Amino acid sequence: MLKNITLGQYYPVDSWVHRLDPRVKILLTIALIVAVFLVRSMVGYAILLTFIFLASCLANVPFRLMIKGLKPLRFILILTFLLNLFFQSGGGEQEILVHWWIITITRAGLRQAVFFSARLALLVICTSLMTLTTSPIQLSDGIELLLSPLKIIHFPAHELAMMMSIALRFIPTLLEEADKIMKAQMARGADFESGNLIKRAKAMVPLLVPLFVSAFRRAGDLAMAMEARCYHGGEGRTRLRVLKLTRHDLFAVIAVALLIGVIILERAAMPDGWPL
Amino acid sequence: MSIQLKNLTHVYSGGTAFESVALHDISFEIRDGDFLALVGHTGCGKSTLVQHLNGLLKPTSGQVLVDGEDLNGEHVDRRKLRMRIGLVFQYPEYQLFEETVAKDIAFGPKNLGLSAAEIEERVRTAMAQVHLNYDKYARRSPFELSGGQMRRVAIAGVLAMQPKTLILDEPTAGLDPHGRDRILGIVRELHQSGTTVVMVSHSMDDVARLATRVVVLAHGSLLADGTPREIFRQREMMEEAGLGVPEASRLVQALRARGLDLPDDLYTQDELYDHLLRLWKEANPC
Ligand SMILES: Nc1ncnc2c1ncn2[C@@H]1O[C@H](COP(=O)(O)OP(=O)(O)OP(=O)(O)O)[C@@H](O)[C@H]1O
Ligand SMILES: [Mg+2]
């Protein structure tokens, strides 16, 4: 019921991509996001998509799963498409494709709509590649280490990473719990699906109250358990998994660097001001 | 009301790396008046199975027929049906949410659309059924009660809908012996007053005392289905399923191995007691 959320859902298989250093993966994902913004034409997107497809093959992750990550965003995607389609203004070719009542669709508008929805979709797919192949624990380790230089200016890198990994750790647990409570209330005739907005919001009370009660109970238990094992913040704390860069990380960096090179060439090949 | 399972199969997270077959080709029927005990080792799919009985889970393949009609058919009002087939979840105390015990128990009847007077009446009846004093507990917050009392409030919340069939998923898990006996007593009374009962249990002694029928699951498949007498004489099968047999059956086996003349299908303490008394009287005619 609440289980089909791919974004941030680790896909636990072993692969070359899974074994990459999380710090490298985070930085490369940021590089890929930059690449998405550099692209100026559908050709560029095709190159990026091919790259990600190959990476997903290397990662043993079904490409289908990444596409599925787009599903929760489908309304935003559709909205982006429609807004761009109808409200393209000035510039480009003004060749009119459809003109009906107050609606005008120009060729440039269509192109812009496709372009921006593709950009949004690719952004999500790029990040999905990282979150599918990096366990939440690795992810927060990576973030902590990347942010640790900021400790000099008293930035709470460790606390932030700890909060994040705890939050990530409890998302599936709470989802499962919510699913269970929802079913228990449905067994008592609760109706979560029909009625107007106010009625539906009211229907959430029997779900949210037990969920909060149990979240607070869990939080209390966890704090107690951590304290019982002498947790006292990040200072002087050593790590169980020491992250080390390997040859494979270098390969990954080279591959992405090459990709960005290609994208920059593509950008240079496009006429100025395109696509807007 | 009969509930019939036909070749029921359930696969969790089908088509992903997490795919797991929880139930495989299960068929049996729950008849009116049954006290059916559903037993099996941890993770064999009992909780998954009971959630199919009132349409909370959809079978991956196969059917659940209620009075001959497919529960997952298009024109079935599953919400209405859920109120005739009451389901008490494992650890039901975590579903309580209202300010007072009475309000929480009233949640089900309210969803049935009953009048205020009727709801009040049902809350009183349900609280009496689970032996909670109305005047003492009705106005208290459910979160201030002990675990066992919370469990009884949660059960009352399902009983207040007055279901024809009551399904309980390990109603005694995590309770002390006193609390356990209390819940089992309540379930027994309900069965005697005509409710069909399906109970998931890990305790073979409880099953021996209460059930009229036992269904054994192992690794998601149906291993055996029969009266307690038929099931508990198959001691090896039950050991293999990771369950064992009631204490009385074990004692009978041990006594028979020492040459005592006892039937091999005794499984309750009372029966064993009667037979031992007979043997003793035969040996000491005075
Ligand atoms: N929501 C779920 N998603 C995926 N797999 C699940 C889910 N719920 C249960 N399973 C799996 O299905 C199998 C059966 O689980 P189920 O909860 O039905 O077992 P059970 O017999 O009730 O066990 P227990 O005696 O411990 O309560 C288990 O292997 C479990 O891991
Ligand atoms: Mg269970």
Tab-separated table of N, CA, C and O in Angstrom, chain A residues 115-181:
chain	number	residue	atom	x	y	z
A	115	PHE	N	11.682	19.521	-23.361
A	115	PHE	CA	13.019	19.731	-22.827
A	115	PHE	C	13.016	19.819	-21.300
A	115	PHE	O	13.774	19.147	-20.621
A	116	PHE	N	12.101	20.620	-20.748
A	116	PHE	CA	12.121	20.803	-19.298
A	116	PHE	C	11.585	19.593	-18.534
A	116	PHE	O	12.075	19.294	-17.455
A	117	SER	N	10.611	18.915	-19.119
A	117	SER	CA	10.169	17.696	-18.420
A	117	SER	C	11.288	16.669	-18.444
A	117	SER	O	11.510	15.962	-17.458
A	118	ALA	N	12.025	16.593	-19.551
A	118	ALA	CA	13.130	15.643	-19.635
A	118	ALA	C	14.192	15.991	-18.608
A	118	ALA	O	14.748	15.111	-17.947
A	119	ARG	N	14.425	17.289	-18.420
A	119	ARG	CA	15.432	17.703	-17.437
A	119	ARG	C	15.035	17.245	-16.039
A	119	ARG	O	15.826	16.658	-15.308
A	120	LEU	N	13.784	17.474	-15.696
A	120	LEU	CA	13.296	17.087	-14.373
A	120	LEU	C	13.404	15.577	-14.179
A	120	LEU	O	13.895	15.086	-13.151
A	121	ALA	N	12.966	14.837	-15.212
A	121	ALA	CA	12.985	13.378	-15.109
A	121	ALA	C	14.417	12.885	-14.938
A	121	ALA	O	14.695	12.030	-14.091
A	122	LEU	N	15.336	13.457	-15.700
A	122	LEU	CA	16.723	13.000	-15.611
A	122	LEU	C	17.346	13.308	-14.257
A	122	LEU	O	18.124	12.525	-13.722
A	123	LEU	N	16.985	14.449	-13.674
A	123	LEU	CA	17.496	14.790	-12.346
A	123	LEU	C	17.122	13.701	-11.353
A	123	LEU	O	17.938	13.241	-10.559
A	124	VAL	N	15.866	13.271	-11.431
A	124	VAL	CA	15.399	12.249	-10.497
A	124	VAL	C	16.100	10.921	-10.773
A	124	VAL	O	16.552	10.230	-9.861
A	125	ILE	N	16.235	10.580	-12.055
A	125	ILE	CA	16.854	9.303	-12.397
A	125	ILE	C	18.311	9.263	-11.940
A	125	ILE	O	18.780	8.263	-11.414
A	126	CYS	N	19.022	10.401	-12.107
A	126	CYS	CA	20.424	10.452	-11.666
A	126	CYS	C	20.540	10.187	-10.167
A	126	CYS	O	21.370	9.400	-9.727
A	127	THR	N	19.691	10.866	-9.377
A	127	THR	CA	19.793	10.672	-7.935
A	127	THR	C	19.323	9.278	-7.537
A	127	THR	O	19.852	8.696	-6.609
A	128	SER	N	18.338	8.749	-8.278
A	128	SER	CA	17.890	7.382	-7.973
A	128	SER	C	19.041	6.402	-8.118
A	128	SER	O	19.176	5.482	-7.321
A	129	LEU	N	19.884	6.620	-9.122
A	129	LEU	CA	21.009	5.712	-9.327
A	129	LEU	C	21.868	5.657	-8.070
A	129	LEU	O	22.305	4.584	-7.649
A	130	MET	N	22.080	6.806	-7.453
A	130	MET	CA	22.882	6.818	-6.236
A	130	MET	C	22.142	6.167	-5.073
A	130	MET	O	22.682	5.309	-4.392
A	131	THR	N	20.897	6.575	-4.859
A	131	THR	CA	20.204	6.060	-3.670
A	131	THR	C	19.888	4.577	-3.801
A	131	THR	O	19.790	3.882	-2.806
A	132	LEU	N	19.743	4.083	-5.018
A	132	LEU	CA	19.464	2.660	-5.177
A	132	LEU	C	20.704	1.818	-4.914
A	132	LEU	O	20.609	0.669	-4.510
A	133	THR	N	21.875	2.400	-5.158
A	133	THR	CA	23.092	1.594	-5.033
A	133	THR	C	23.883	1.887	-3.767
A	133	THR	O	24.918	1.283	-3.538
A	134	THR	N	23.423	2.844	-2.954
A	134	THR	CA	24.156	3.180	-1.736
A	134	THR	C	23.230	2.987	-0.548
A	134	THR	O	22.148	3.564	-0.534
A	135	SER	N	23.660	2.196	0.419
A	135	SER	CA	22.785	1.991	1.564
A	135	SER	C	22.731	3.290	2.367
A	135	SER	O	23.678	4.066	2.354
A	136	PRO	N	21.609	3.525	3.059
A	136	PRO	CA	21.474	4.774	3.813
A	136	PRO	C	22.633	5.013	4.769
A	136	PRO	O	23.070	6.147	4.955
A	137	ILE	N	23.132	3.938	5.362
A	137	ILE	CA	24.238	4.087	6.311
A	137	ILE	C	25.473	4.619	5.587
A	137	ILE	O	26.129	5.563	6.036
A	138	GLN	N	25.784	4.017	4.439
A	138	GLN	CA	26.927	4.476	3.652
A	138	GLN	C	26.739	5.934	3.249
A	138	GLN	O	27.674	6.728	3.280
A	139	LEU	N	25.507	6.235	2.876
A	139	LEU	CA	25.201	7.580	2.415
A	139	LEU	C	25.487	8.609	3.504
A	139	LEU	O	26.138	9.620	3.264
A	140	SER	N	25.040	8.313	4.725
A	140	SER	CA	25.246	9.320	5.764
A	140	SER	C	26.710	9.340	6.186
A	140	SER	O	27.234	10.394	6.550
A	141	ASP	N	27.400	8.188	6.109
A	141	ASP	CA	28.850	8.183	6.338
A	141	ASP	C	29.531	9.115	5.358
A	141	ASP	O	30.378	9.925	5.726
A	142	GLY	N	29.153	8.953	4.099
A	142	GLY	CA	29.758	9.762	3.040
A	142	GLY	C	29.514	11.236	3.284
A	142	GLY	O	30.426	12.060	3.196
A	143	ILE	N	28.268	11.573	3.627
A	143	ILE	CA	27.935	12.978	3.851
A	143	ILE	C	28.716	13.534	5.036
A	143	ILE	O	29.273	14.627	4.982
A	144	GLU	N	28.810	12.720	6.092
A	144	GLU	CA	29.538	13.200	7.266
A	144	GLU	C	30.986	13.524	6.903
A	144	GLU	O	31.518	14.567	7.264
A	145	LEU	N	31.621	12.594	6.173
A	145	LEU	CA	33.022	12.813	5.832
A	145	LEU	C	33.200	14.004	4.890
A	145	LEU	O	34.145	14.769	5.030
A	146	LEU	N	32.258	14.136	3.956
A	146	LEU	CA	32.372	15.270	3.033
A	146	LEU	C	32.184	16.599	3.750
A	146	LEU	O	32.766	17.605	3.379
A	147	LEU	N	31.361	16.587	4.789
A	147	LEU	CA	31.080	17.838	5.506
A	147	LEU	C	32.071	18.099	6.640
A	147	LEU	O	32.087	19.185	7.204
A	148	SER	N	32.876	17.087	6.972
A	148	SER	CA	33.692	17.237	8.185
A	148	SER	C	34.703	18.387	8.127
A	148	SER	O	35.045	18.917	9.182
A	149	PRO	N	35.189	18.806	6.955
A	149	PRO	CA	36.047	20.004	6.975
A	149	PRO	C	35.350	21.208	7.600
A	149	PRO	O	35.988	22.066	8.192
A	150	LEU	N	34.011	21.224	7.512
A	150	LEU	CA	33.258	22.364	8.045
A	150	LEU	C	33.210	22.370	9.569
A	150	LEU	O	32.715	23.322	10.171
A	151	LYS	N	33.708	21.278	10.188
A	151	LYS	CA	33.694	21.235	11.651
A	151	LYS	C	34.512	22.389	12.225
A	151	LYS	O	34.267	22.821	13.357
A	152	ILE	N	35.488	22.853	11.454
A	152	ILE	CA	36.334	23.963	11.908
A	152	ILE	C	35.474	25.178	12.247
A	152	ILE	O	35.721	25.863	13.243
A	153	ILE	N	34.440	25.413	11.459
A	153	ILE	CA	33.568	26.553	11.783
A	153	ILE	C	32.365	26.091	12.613
A	153	ILE	O	31.288	26.663	12.552
A	154	HIS	N	32.579	25.011	13.398
A	154	HIS	CA	31.562	24.486	14.318
A	154	HIS	C	30.283	24.049	13.630
A	154	HIS	O	29.184	24.182	14.176
A	155	PHE	N	30.426	23.554	12.438
A	155	PHE	CA	29.254	22.989	11.763
A	155	PHE	C	29.042	21.571	12.293
A	155	PHE	O	29.965	20.769	12.301
A	156	PRO	N	27.829	21.230	12.774
A	156	PRO	CA	27.630	19.917	13.413
A	156	PRO	C	27.506	18.784	12.396
A	156	PRO	O	26.443	18.192	12.250
A	157	ALA	N	28.605	18.460	11.728
A	157	ALA	CA	28.561	17.451	10.668
A	157	ALA	C	28.172	16.075	11.212
A	157	ALA	O	27.320	15.386	10.640
A	158	HIS	N	28.769	15.695	12.339
A	158	HIS	CA	28.466	14.375	12.878
A	158	HIS	C	27.014	14.258	13.312
A	158	HIS	O	26.321	13.301	12.983
A	159	GLU	N	26.548	15.265	14.041
A	159	GLU	CA	25.170	15.224	14.533
A	159	GLU	C	24.187	15.165	13.372
A	159	GLU	O	23.207	14.413	13.404
A	160	LEU	N	24.516	15.941	12.346
A	160	LEU	CA	23.636	15.983	11.184
A	160	LEU	C	23.559	14.597	10.531
A	160	LEU	O	22.483	14.095	10.222
A	161	ALA	N	24.741	13.989	10.367
A	161	ALA	CA	24.785	12.676	9.721
A	161	ALA	C	24.076	11.636	10.584
A	161	ALA	O	23.354	10.767	10.076
A	162	MET	N	24.253	11.742	11.908
A	162	MET	CA	23.606	10.783	12.809
A	162	MET	C	22.092	10.931	12.720
A	162	MET	O	21.369	9.946	12.593
A	163	MET	N	21.619	12.176	12.727
A	163	MET	CA	20.172	12.394	12.625
A	163	MET	C	19.648	11.837	11.309
A	163	MET	O	18.599	11.214	11.255
A	164	MET	N	20.447	12.059	10.273
A	164	MET	CA	19.992	11.607	8.964
A	164	MET	C	19.925	10.087	8.910
A	164	MET	O	18.948	9.519	8.429
A	165	SER	N	20.964	9.437	9.453
A	165	SER	CA	20.931	7.977	9.334
A	165	SER	C	19.835	7.394	10.205
A	165	SER	O	19.223	6.388	9.852
A	166	ILE	N	19.565	8.033	11.347
A	166	ILE	CA	18.465	7.532	12.177
A	166	ILE	C	17.132	7.724	11.452
A	166	ILE	O	16.301	6.819	11.384
A	167	ALA	N	16.973	8.920	10.859
A	167	ALA	CA	15.727	9.189	10.138
A	167	ALA	C	15.549	8.179	8.999
A	167	ALA	O	14.485	7.580	8.850
A	168	LEU	N	16.632	7.964	8.251
A	168	LEU	CA	16.549	7.024	7.128
A	168	LEU	C	16.251	5.619	7.627
A	168	LEU	O	15.451	4.894	7.046
A	169	ARG	N	16.901	5.268	8.746
A	169	ARG	CA	16.709	3.936	9.305
A	169	ARG	C	15.239	3.712	9.666
A	169	ARG	O	14.727	2.616	9.555
A	170	PHE	N	14.567	4.790	10.103
A	170	PHE	CA	13.219	4.593	10.610
A	170	PHE	C	12.135	4.800	9.570
A	170	PHE	O	10.975	4.516	9.841
A	171	ILE	N	12.504	5.280	8.396
A	171	ILE	CA	11.469	5.463	7.376
A	171	ILE	C	10.763	4.142	7.046
A	171	ILE	O	9.541	4.057	7.132
A	172	PRO	N	11.493	3.080	6.700
A	172	PRO	CA	10.790	1.830	6.400
A	172	PRO	C	10.007	1.303	7.601
A	172	PRO	O	8.883	0.814	7.451
A	173	THR	N	10.588	1.446	8.796
A	173	THR	CA	9.902	0.949	9.988
A	173	THR	C	8.577	1.674	10.178
A	173	THR	O	7.553	1.049	10.440
A	174	LEU	N	8.633	2.997	10.033
A	174	LEU	CA	7.411	3.760	10.249
A	174	LEU	C	6.394	3.508	9.131
A	174	LEU	O	5.191	3.467	9.389
A	175	LEU	N	6.903	3.311	7.911
A	175	LEU	CA	5.983	3.002	6.817
A	175	LEU	C	5.260	1.689	7.093
A	175	LEU	O	4.050	1.570	6.919
A	176	GLU	N	6.045	0.708	7.540
A	176	GLU	CA	5.471	-0.594	7.851
A	176	GLU	C	4.425	-0.461	8.951
A	176	GLU	O	3.337	-1.012	8.880
A	177	GLU	N	4.809	0.325	9.972
A	177	GLU	CA	3.911	0.559	11.097
A	177	GLU	C	2.620	1.236	10.610
A	177	GLU	O	1.521	0.847	10.991
A	178	ALA	N	2.785	2.258	9.774
A	178	ALA	CA	1.621	2.985	9.261
A	178	ALA	C	0.719	2.024	8.489
A	178	ALA	O	-0.502	2.041	8.636
A	179	ASP	N	1.347	1.162	7.706
A	179	ASP	CA	0.594	0.187	6.926
A	179	ASP	C	-0.214	-0.719	7.850
A	179	ASP	O	-1.389	-0.993	7.612
A	180	LYS	N	0.442	-1.149	8.934
A	180	LYS	CA	-0.220	-2.061	9.860
A	180	LYS	C	-1.386	-1.381	10.577
A	180	LYS	O	-2.477	-1.937	10.676
A	181	ILE	N	-1.136	-0.158	11.055
A	181	ILE	CA	-2.198	0.556	11.778
A	181	ILE	C	-3.363	0.849	10.835
A	181	ILE	O	-4.530	0.688	11.192
